[in-house]
PDB file of C-alpha atoms in Angstrom:
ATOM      1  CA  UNK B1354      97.648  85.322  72.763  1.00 91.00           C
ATOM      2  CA  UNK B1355      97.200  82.378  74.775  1.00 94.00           C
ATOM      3  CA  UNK B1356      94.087  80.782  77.330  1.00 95.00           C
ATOM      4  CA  UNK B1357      95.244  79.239  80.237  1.00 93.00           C
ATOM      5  CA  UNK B1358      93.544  77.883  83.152  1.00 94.00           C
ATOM      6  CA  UNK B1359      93.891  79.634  86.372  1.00 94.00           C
ATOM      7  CA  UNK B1360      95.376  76.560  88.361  1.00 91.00           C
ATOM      8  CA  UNK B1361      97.849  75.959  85.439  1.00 88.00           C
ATOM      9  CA  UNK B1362      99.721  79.023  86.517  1.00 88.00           C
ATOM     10  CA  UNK B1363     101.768  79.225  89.348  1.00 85.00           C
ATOM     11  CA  UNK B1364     102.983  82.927  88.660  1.00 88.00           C
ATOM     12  CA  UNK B1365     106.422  84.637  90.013  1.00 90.00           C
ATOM     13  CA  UNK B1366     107.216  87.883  89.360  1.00 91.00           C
ATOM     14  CA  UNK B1367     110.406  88.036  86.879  1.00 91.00           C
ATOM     15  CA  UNK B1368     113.338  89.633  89.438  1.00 90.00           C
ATOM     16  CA  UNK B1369     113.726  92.856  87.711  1.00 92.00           C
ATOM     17  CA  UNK B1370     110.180  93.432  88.210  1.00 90.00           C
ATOM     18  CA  UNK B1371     110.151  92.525  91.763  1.00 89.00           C
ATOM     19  CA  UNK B1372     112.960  95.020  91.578  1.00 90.00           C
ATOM     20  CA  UNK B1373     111.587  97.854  90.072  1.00 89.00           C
ATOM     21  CA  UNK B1374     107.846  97.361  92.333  1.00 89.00           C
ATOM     22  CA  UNK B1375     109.511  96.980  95.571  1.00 85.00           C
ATOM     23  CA  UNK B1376     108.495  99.676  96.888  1.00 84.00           C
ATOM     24  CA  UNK B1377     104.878  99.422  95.908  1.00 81.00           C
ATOM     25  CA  UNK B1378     102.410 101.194  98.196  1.00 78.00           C
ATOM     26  CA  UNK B1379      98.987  99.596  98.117  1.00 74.00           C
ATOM     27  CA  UNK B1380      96.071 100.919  99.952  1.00 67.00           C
ATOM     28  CA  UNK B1381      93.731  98.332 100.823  1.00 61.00           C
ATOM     29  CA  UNK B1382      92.232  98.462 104.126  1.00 63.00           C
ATOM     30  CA  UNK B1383      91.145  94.835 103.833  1.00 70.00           C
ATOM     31  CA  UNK B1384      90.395  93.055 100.652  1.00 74.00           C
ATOM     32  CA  UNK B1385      86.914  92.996  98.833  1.00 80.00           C
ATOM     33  CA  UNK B1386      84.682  90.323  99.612  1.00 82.00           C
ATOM     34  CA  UNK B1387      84.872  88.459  95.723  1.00 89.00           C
ATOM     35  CA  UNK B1388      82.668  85.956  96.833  1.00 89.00           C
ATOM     36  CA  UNK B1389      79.360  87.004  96.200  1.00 90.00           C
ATOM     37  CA  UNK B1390      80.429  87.011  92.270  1.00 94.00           C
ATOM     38  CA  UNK B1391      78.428  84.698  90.312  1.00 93.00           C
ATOM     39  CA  UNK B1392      80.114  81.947  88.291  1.00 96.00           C
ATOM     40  CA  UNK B1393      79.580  83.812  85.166  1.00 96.00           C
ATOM     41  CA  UNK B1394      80.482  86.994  86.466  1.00 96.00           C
ATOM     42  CA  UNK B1395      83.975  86.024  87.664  1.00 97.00           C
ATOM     43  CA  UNK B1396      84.130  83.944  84.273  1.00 97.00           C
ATOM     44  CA  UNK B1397      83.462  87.363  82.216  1.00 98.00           C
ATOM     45  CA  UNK B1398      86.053  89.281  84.362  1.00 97.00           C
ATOM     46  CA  UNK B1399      88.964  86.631  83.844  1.00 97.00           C
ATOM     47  CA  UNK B1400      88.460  86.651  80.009  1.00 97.00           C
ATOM     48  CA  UNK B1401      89.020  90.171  79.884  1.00 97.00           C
ATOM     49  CA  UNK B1402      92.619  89.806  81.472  1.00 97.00           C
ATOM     50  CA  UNK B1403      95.856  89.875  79.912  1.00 97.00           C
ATOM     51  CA  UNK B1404      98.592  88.879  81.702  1.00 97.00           C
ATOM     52  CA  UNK B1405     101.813  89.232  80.224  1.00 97.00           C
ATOM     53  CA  UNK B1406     104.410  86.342  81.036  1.00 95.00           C
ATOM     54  CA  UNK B1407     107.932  84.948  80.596  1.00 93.00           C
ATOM     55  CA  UNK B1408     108.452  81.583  80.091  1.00 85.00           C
ATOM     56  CA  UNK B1409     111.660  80.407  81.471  1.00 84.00           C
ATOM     57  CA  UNK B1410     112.896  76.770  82.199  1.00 81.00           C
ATOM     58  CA  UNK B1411     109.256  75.428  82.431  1.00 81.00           C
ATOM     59  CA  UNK B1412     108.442  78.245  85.060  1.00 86.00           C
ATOM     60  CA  UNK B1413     106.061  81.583  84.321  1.00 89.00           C
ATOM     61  CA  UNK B1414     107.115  84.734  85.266  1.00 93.00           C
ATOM     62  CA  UNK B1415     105.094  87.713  85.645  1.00 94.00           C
ATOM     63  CA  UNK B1416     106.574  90.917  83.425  1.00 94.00           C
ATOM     64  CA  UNK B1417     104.117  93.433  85.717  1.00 93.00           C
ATOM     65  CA  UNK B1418     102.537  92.548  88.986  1.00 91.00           C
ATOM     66  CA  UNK B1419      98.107  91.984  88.506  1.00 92.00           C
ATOM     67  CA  UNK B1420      96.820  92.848  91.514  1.00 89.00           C
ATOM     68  CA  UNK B1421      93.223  92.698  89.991  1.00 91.00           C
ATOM     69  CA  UNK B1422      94.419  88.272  88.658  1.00 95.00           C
ATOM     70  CA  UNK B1423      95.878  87.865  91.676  1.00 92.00           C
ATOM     71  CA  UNK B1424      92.810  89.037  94.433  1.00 92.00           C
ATOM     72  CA  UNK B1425      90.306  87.211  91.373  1.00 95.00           C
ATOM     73  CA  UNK B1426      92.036  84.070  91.444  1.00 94.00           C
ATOM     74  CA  UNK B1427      91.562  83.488  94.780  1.00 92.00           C
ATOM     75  CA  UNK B1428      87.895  83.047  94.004  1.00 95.00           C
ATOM     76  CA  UNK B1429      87.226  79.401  94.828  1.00 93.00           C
ATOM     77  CA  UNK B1430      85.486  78.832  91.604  1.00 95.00           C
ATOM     78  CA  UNK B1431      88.300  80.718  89.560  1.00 96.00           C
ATOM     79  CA  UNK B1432      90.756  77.496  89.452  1.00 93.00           C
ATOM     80  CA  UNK B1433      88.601  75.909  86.160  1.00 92.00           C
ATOM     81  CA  UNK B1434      88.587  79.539  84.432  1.00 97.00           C
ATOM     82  CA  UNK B1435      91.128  80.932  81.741  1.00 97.00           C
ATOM     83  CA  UNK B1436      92.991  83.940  81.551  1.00 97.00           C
ATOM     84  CA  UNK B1437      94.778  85.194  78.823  1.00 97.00           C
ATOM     85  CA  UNK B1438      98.269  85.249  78.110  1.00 96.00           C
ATOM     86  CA  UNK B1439     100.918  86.784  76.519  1.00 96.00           C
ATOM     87  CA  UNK B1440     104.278  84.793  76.449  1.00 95.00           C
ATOM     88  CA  UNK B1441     107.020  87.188  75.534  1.00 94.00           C
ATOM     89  CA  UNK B1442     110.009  85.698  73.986  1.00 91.00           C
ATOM     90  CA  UNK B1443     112.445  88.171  74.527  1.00 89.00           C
ATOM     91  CA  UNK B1444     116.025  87.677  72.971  1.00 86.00           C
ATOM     92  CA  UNK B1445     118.280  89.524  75.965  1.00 89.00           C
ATOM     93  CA  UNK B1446     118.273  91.638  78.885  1.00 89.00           C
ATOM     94  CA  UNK B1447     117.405  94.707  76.970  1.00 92.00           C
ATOM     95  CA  UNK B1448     114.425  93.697  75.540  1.00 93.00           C
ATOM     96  CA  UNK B1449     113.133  91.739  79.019  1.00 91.00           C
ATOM     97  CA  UNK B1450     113.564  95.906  80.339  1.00 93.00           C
ATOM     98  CA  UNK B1451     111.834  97.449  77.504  1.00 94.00           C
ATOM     99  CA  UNK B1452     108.952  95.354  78.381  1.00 94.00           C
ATOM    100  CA  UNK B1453     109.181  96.482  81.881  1.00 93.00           C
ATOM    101  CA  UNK B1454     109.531  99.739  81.103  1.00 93.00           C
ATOM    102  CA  UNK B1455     106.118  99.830  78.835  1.00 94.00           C
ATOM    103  CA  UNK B1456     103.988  97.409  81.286  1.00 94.00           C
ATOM    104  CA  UNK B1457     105.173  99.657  84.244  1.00 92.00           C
ATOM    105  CA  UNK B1458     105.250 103.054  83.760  1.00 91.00           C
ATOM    106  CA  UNK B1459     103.806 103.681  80.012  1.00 92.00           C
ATOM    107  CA  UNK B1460     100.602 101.607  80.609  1.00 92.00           C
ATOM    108  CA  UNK B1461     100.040 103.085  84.392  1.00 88.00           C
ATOM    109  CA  UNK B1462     101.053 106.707  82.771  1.00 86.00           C
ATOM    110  CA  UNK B1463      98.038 105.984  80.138  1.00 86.00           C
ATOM    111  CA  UNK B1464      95.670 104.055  82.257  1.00 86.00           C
ATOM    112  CA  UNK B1465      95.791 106.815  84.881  1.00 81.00           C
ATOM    113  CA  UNK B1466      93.748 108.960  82.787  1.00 83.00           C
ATOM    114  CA  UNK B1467      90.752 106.996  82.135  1.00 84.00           C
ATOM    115  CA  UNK B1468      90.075 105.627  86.253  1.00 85.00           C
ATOM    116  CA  UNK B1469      86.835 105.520  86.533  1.00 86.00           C
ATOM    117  CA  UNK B1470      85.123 107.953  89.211  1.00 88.00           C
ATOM    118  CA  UNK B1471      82.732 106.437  91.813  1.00 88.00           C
ATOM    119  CA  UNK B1472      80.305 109.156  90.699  1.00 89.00           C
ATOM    120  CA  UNK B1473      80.391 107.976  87.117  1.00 88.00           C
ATOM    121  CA  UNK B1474      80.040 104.147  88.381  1.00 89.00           C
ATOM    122  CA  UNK B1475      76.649 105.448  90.454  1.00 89.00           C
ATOM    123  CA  UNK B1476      75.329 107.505  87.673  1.00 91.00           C
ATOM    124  CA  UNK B1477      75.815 103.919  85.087  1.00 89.00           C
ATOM    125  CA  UNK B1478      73.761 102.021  87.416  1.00 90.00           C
ATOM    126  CA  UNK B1479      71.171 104.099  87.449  1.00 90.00           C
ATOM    127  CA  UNK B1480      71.157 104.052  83.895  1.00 90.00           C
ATOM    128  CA  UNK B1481      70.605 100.664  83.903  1.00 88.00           C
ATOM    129  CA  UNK B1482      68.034 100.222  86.681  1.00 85.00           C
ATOM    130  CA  UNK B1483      66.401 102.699  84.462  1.00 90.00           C
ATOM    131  CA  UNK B1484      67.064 100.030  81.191  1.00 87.00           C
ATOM    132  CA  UNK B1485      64.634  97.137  83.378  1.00 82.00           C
ATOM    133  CA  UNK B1486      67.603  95.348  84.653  1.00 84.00           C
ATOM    134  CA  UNK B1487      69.114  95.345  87.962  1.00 86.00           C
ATOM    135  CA  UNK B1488      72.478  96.158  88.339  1.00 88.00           C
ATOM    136  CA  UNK B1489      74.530  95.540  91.061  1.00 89.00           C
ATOM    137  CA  UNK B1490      73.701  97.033  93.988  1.00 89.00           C
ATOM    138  CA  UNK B1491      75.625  99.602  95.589  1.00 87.00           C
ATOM    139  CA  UNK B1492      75.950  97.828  98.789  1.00 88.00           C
ATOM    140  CA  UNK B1493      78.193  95.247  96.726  1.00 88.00           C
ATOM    141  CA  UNK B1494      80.200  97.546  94.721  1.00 90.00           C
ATOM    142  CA  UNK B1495      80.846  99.294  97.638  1.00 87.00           C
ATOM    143  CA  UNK B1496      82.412  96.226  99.141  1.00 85.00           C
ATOM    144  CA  UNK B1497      84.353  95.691  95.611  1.00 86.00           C
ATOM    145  CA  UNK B1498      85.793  99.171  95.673  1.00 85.00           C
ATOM    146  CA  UNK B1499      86.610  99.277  99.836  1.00 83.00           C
ATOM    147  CA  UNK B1500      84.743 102.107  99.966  1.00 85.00           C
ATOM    148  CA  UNK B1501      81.393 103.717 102.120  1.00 87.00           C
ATOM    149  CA  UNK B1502      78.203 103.382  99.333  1.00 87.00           C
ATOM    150  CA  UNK B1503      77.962 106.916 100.237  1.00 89.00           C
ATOM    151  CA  UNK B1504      80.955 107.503  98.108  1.00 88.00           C
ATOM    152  CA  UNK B1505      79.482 106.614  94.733  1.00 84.00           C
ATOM    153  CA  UNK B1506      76.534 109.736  95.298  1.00 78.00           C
ATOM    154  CA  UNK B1507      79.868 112.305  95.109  1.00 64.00           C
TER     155      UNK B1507
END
């Protein structure tokens, strides 16, 4: 694994992943307001990204579209920031679709199960307001998730 800084990478997605995701449904009303993240707080949230990458002819490619990079990135204090990286090496075609194949639909399959419910995201900061510390309010993470702050006390 590799730390790069966010303005080092001018990311494409490789073609047969632009392929496979073109017909990608996203429902975002508008997009969160990623602003009001403190310096540290956008810091924290880059580290814990891996994006995994081609390197071909001096160019990046993207192996599986980052939604989550790409929306954080365009924080204006995210350009001095690292990410991490894997650079995949991969010897032909077959391989470059194998990875494809596990970063889109294996990971998603997995990931699916363990999305966090807005419930479970109230009931944590409560737990921590409870701890002496206070979290995030729910005016803000409402405004993260695109949702009503009514939705997290479902």
């Amino acid at each position: 694994m590799k730390k790069l800084k966010v303005n080092q990478l001018n990311l494409t997605l490789h073609s047969k992943t632009l392929e496979c995701t073109l017909n990608d449904l996203i429902d975002l009303k508008l997009l969160p307001e990623i602003d009001s993240l403190s310096f540290d707080q956008l810091d924290l949230l880059l580290k814990n990204i891996v994006l995994n990458i081609l390197m071909l002819d001096g160019l990046y490619y993207l192996m599986s579209p980052d939604y989550y990079f790409s929306l954080l990135s365009e924080h204006p204090l995210a350009k001095n920031l690292y990410v991490n990286v894997i650079i995949h090496k991969p010897e032909d075609d077959n391989e470059i679709l194998e990875i494809i194949d596990t970063l889109l639909l294996v990971k998603p399959s997995l990931m699916y199960l363990f999305n966090t419910p807005l419930s479970t995201i109230h009931a944590r900061s409560c737990q921590l307001n409870k701890m002496k510390r206070k979290a995030t309010s729910l005016t803000k993470l409402a405004r993260f998730a695109n949702k009503s702050k009514s939705a997290f006390r479902k």
